[in-house]
Short mmCIF file of C-alpha atoms in Angstrom, two decimals:
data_model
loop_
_atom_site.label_atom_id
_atom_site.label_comp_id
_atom_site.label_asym_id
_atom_site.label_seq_id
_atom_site.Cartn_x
_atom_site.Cartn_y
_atom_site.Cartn_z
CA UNK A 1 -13.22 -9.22 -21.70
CA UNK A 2 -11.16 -12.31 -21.15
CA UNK A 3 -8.21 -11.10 -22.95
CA UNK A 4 -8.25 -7.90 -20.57
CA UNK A 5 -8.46 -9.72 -17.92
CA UNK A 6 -5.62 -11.56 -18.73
CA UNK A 7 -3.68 -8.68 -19.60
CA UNK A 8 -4.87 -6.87 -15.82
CA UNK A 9 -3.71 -10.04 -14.39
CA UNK A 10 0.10 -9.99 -16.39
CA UNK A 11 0.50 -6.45 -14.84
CA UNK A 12 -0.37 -7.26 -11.43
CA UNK A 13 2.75 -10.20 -11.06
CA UNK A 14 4.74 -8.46 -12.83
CA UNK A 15 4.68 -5.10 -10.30
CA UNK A 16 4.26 -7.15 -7.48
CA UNK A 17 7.92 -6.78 -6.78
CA UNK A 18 8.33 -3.58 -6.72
CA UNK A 19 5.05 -3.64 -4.12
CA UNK A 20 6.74 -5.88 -1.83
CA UNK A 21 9.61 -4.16 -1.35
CA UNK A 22 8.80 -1.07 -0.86
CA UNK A 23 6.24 -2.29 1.69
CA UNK A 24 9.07 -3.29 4.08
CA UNK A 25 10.28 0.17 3.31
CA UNK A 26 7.18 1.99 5.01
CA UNK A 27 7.36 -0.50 7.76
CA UNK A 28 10.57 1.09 8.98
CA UNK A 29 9.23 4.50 8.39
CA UNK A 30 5.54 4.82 8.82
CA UNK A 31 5.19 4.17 13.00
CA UNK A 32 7.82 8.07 13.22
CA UNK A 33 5.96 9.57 10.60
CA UNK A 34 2.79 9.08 12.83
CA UNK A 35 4.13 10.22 15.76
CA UNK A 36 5.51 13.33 13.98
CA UNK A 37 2.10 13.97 12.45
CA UNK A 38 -0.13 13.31 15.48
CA UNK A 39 2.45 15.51 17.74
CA UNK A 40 3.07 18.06 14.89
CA UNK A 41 0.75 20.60 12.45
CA UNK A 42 3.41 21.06 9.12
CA UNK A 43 3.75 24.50 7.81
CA UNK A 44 5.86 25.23 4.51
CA UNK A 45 8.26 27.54 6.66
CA UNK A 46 9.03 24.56 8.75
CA UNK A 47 12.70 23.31 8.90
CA UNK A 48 13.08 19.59 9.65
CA UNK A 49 15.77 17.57 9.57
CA UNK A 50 15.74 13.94 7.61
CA UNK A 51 16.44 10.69 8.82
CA UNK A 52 18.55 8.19 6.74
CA UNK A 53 15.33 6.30 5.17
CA UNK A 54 12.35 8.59 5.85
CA UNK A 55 8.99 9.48 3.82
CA UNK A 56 6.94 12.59 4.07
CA UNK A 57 3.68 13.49 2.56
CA UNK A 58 3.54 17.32 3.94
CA UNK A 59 4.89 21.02 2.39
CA UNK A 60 7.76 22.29 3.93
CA UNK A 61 11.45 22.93 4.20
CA UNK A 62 13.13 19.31 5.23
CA UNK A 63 17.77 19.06 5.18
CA UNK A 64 20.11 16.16 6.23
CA UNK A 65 23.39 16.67 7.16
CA UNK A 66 25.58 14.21 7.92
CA UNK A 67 26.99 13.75 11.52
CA UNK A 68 30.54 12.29 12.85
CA UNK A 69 28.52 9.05 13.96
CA UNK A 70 27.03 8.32 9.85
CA UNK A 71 27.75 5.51 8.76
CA UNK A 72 28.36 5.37 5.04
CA UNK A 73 25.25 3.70 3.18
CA UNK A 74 22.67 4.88 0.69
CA UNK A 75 19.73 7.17 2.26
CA UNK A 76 16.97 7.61 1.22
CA UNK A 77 13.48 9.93 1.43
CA UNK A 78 9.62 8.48 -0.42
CA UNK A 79 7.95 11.26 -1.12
CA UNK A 80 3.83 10.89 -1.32
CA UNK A 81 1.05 13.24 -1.87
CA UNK A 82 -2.77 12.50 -2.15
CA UNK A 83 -3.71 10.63 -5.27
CA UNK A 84 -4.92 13.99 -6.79
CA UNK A 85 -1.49 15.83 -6.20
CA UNK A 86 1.95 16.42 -8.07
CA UNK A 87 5.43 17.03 -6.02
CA UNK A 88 7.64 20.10 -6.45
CA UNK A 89 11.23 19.83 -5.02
CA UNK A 90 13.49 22.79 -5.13
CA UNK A 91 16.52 22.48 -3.58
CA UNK A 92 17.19 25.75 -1.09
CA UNK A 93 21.31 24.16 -0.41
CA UNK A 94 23.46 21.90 -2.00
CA UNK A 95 27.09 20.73 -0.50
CA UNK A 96 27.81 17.03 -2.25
CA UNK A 97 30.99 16.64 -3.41
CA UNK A 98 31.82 14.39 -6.83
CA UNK A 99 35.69 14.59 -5.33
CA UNK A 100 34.67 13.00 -2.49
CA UNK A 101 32.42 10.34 -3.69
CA UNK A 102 29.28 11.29 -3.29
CA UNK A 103 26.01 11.88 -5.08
CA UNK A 104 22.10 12.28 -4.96
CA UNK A 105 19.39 10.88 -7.64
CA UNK A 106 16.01 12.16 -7.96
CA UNK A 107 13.73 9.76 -9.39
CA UNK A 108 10.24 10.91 -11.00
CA UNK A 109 8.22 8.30 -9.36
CA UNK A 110 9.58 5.53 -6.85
CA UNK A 111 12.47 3.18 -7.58
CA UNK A 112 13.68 0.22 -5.69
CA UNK A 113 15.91 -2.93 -6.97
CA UNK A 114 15.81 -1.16 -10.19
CA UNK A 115 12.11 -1.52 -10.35
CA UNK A 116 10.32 1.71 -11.05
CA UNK A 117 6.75 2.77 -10.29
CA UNK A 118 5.47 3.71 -12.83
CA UNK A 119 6.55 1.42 -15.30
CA UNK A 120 8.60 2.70 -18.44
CA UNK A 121 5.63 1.95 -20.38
CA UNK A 122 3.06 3.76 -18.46
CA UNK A 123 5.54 7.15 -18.10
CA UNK A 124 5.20 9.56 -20.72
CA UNK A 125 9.54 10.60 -19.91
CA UNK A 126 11.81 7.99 -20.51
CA UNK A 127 13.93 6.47 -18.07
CA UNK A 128 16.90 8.89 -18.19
CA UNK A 129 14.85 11.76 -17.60
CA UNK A 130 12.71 10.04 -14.72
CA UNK A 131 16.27 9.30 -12.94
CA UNK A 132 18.82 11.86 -12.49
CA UNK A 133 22.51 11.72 -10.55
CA UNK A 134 24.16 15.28 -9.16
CA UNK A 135 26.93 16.78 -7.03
CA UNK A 136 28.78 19.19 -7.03
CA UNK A 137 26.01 21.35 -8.69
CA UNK A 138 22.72 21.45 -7.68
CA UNK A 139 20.10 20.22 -8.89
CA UNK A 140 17.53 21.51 -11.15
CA UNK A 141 13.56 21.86 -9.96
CA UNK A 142 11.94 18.57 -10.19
CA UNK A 143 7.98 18.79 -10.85
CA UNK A 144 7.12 15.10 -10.63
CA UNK A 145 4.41 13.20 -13.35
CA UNK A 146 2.31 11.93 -10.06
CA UNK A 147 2.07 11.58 -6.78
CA UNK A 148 5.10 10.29 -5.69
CA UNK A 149 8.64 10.84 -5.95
CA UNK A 150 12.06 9.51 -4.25
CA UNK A 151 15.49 11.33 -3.45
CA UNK A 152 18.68 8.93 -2.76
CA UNK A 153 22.11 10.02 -1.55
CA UNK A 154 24.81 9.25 0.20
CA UNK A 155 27.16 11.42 1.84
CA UNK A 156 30.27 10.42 2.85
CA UNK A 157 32.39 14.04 5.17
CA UNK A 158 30.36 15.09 8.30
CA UNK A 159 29.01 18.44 8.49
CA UNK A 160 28.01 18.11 4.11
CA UNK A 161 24.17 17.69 3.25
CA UNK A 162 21.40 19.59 1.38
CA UNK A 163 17.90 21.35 1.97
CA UNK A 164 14.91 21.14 0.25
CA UNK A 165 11.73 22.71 -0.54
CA UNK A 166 8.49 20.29 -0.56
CA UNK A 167 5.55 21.40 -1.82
CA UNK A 168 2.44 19.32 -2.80
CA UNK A 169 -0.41 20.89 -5.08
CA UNK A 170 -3.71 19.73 -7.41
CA UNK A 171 -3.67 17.32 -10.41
CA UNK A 172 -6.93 17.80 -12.20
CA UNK A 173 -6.27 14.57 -14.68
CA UNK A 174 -4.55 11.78 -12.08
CA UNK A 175 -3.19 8.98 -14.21
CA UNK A 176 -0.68 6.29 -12.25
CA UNK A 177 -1.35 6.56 -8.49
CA UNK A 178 0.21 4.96 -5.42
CA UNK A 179 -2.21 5.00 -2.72
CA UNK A 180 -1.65 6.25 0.80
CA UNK A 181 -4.97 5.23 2.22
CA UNK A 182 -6.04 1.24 3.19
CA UNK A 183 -9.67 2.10 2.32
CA UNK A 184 -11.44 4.22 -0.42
CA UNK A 185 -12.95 4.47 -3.76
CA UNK A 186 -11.01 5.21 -6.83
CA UNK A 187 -11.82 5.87 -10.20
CA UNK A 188 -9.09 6.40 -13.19
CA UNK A 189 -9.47 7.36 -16.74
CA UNK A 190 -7.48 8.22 -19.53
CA UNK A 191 -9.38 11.20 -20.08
CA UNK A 192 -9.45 10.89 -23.75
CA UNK A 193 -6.12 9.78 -24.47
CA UNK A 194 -4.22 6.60 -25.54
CA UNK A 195 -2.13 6.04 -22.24
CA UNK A 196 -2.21 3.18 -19.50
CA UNK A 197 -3.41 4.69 -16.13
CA UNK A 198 -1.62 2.43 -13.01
CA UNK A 199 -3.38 2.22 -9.21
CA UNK A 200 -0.82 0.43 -6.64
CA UNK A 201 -1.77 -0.30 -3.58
CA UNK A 202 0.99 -1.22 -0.49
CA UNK A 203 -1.39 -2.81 2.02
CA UNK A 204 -3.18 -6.35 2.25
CA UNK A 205 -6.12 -5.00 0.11
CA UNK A 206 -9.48 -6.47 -1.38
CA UNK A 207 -10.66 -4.95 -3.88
CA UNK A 208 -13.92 -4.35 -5.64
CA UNK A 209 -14.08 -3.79 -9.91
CA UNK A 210 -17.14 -1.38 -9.53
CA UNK A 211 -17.60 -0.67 -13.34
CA UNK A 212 -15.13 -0.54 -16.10
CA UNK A 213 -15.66 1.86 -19.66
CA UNK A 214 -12.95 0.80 -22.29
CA UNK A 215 -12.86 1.64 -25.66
CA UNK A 216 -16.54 2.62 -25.85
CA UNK A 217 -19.29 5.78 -25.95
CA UNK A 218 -21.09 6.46 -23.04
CA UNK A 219 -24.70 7.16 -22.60
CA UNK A 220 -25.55 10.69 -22.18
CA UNK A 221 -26.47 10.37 -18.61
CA UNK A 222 -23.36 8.82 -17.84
CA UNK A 223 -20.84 10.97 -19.21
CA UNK A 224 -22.27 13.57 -16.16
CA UNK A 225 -21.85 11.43 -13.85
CA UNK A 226 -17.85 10.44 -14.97
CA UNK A 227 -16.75 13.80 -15.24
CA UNK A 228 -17.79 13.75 -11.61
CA UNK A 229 -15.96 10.96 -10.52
CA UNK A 230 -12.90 11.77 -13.47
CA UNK A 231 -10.40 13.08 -10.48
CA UNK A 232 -9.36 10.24 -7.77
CA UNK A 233 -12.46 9.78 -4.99
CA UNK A 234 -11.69 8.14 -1.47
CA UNK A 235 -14.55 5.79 -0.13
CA UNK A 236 -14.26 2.17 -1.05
CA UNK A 237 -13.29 -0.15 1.83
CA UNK A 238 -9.86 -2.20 0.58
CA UNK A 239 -8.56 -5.11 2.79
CA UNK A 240 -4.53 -8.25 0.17
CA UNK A 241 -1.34 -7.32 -1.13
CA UNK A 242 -2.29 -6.04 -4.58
CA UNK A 243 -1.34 -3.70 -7.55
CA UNK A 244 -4.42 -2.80 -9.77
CA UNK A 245 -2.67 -2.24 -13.29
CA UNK A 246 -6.26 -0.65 -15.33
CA UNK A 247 -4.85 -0.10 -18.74
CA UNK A 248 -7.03 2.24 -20.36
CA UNK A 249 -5.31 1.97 -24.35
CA UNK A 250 -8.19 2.99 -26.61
CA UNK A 251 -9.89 6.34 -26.21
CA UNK A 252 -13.02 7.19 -23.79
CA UNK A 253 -15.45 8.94 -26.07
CA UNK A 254 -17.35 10.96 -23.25
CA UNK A 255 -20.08 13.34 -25.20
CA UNK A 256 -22.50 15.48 -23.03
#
């Protein structure tokens, strides 16, 4: 027990970077997005355009064009679905120019100051097919590995830009989860497999270990009872800046 703690504890400094900044990232975008979702019911027909550094978390059809008054700089979009959902982007137009020095990346996951949620070691791709550069052809269909995903360009000749298709849809096995929600409860498992499972959490957060099954056989009437709570739950009230890192390395034996 006190080695995993330990070894909980290692995971949490070492992400906390990539939690801090990209908590000054939804600071910038998270009062619009309200507004636009409070003001606004999202259909997957809809057509909206992107601002520079944005984040969305609905379905629908979102472009960015650039304008005589953009500034050159790197743009870019968070994607974030429930903790249960996967990301499908599909690009519907494509006008980036390599001659003209420009590009987009799509990253599997989130990536800022060359930190990457999740980790290297808790993806089951390796980097250089998590992280992609394009133009002048576009790019292929990206089906992220969890909830999350990012898109960076920059785009450099007014009037050139792209479109996209968002669509968010069910996980049954969750795994490495950024949370969108200050409160809830959350339960992860490895669902029978050697992997590490990540929880991050971008908000001043307390949080509560409610019970913990590594690396052992359950009961009989527990195994009900996890298969139950084996997809991602909301309930659990959460208050400190903190990234849960559960490493789950040694199978779950659940037997009915």
């Amino acid at each position: 027990m006190k080695l995993l703690l330990r070894t909980l504890f290692c995971c949490v400094l070492s992400h906390l970077v990539i939690a801090n900044s990209i908590q000054k990232k939804f600071e910038d975008v998270l009062m619009s997005r309200e507004i636009r979702n409070s003001a606004y019911t999202q259909t997957t027909e809809t057509r909206q355009r992107l601002e520079c550094t944005d984040m969305r978390d609905k379905n629908g059809i979102y472009y960015y064009k650039a304008t005589e008054s953009h500034q050159p700089t790197v743009c870019m979009l968070f994607l974030q679905g429930d903790p249960d959902q996967l990301i499908e982007v599909e690009f519907k137009s494509f006008d980036i120019s390599c001659s003209d020095g420009e590009l987009i990346s799509l990253v599997d996951g989130w990536e800022q100051q060359g930190q990457y949620f999740p980790a290297e070691e808790d993806h089951s791709l390796p980097l250089a097919e998590r992280h992609r550069l394009y133009c002048d052809d576009k790019p292929s269909k990206l089906v992220t590995h969890q909830n999350v995903a990012m898109i960076h360009w920059i785009i450099l000749k007014p009037g050139q830009g792209f479109s996209i298709n968002v669509r968010f849809f069910y996980n049954p096995k969750p795994c490495n989860v950024i949370s969108k929600e200050p409160a809830g409860r959350y339960t992860l498992s490895n669902y029978g497999h050697e992997k590490n499972c990540t929880f991050t959490v971008i908000y001043p957060v307390n949080i509560k270990l409610l019970g913990m099954v590594v690396g052992t056989k359950l009961m009989p009437g527990v195994s009900r009872q996890m298969e139950t709570e084996n997809r991602i739950l909301r309930e659990v009230s959460v208050v400190s800046l903190v990234l849960l890192s559960l490493l789950m390395v040694q199978k779950s034996f659940i037997h009915e």
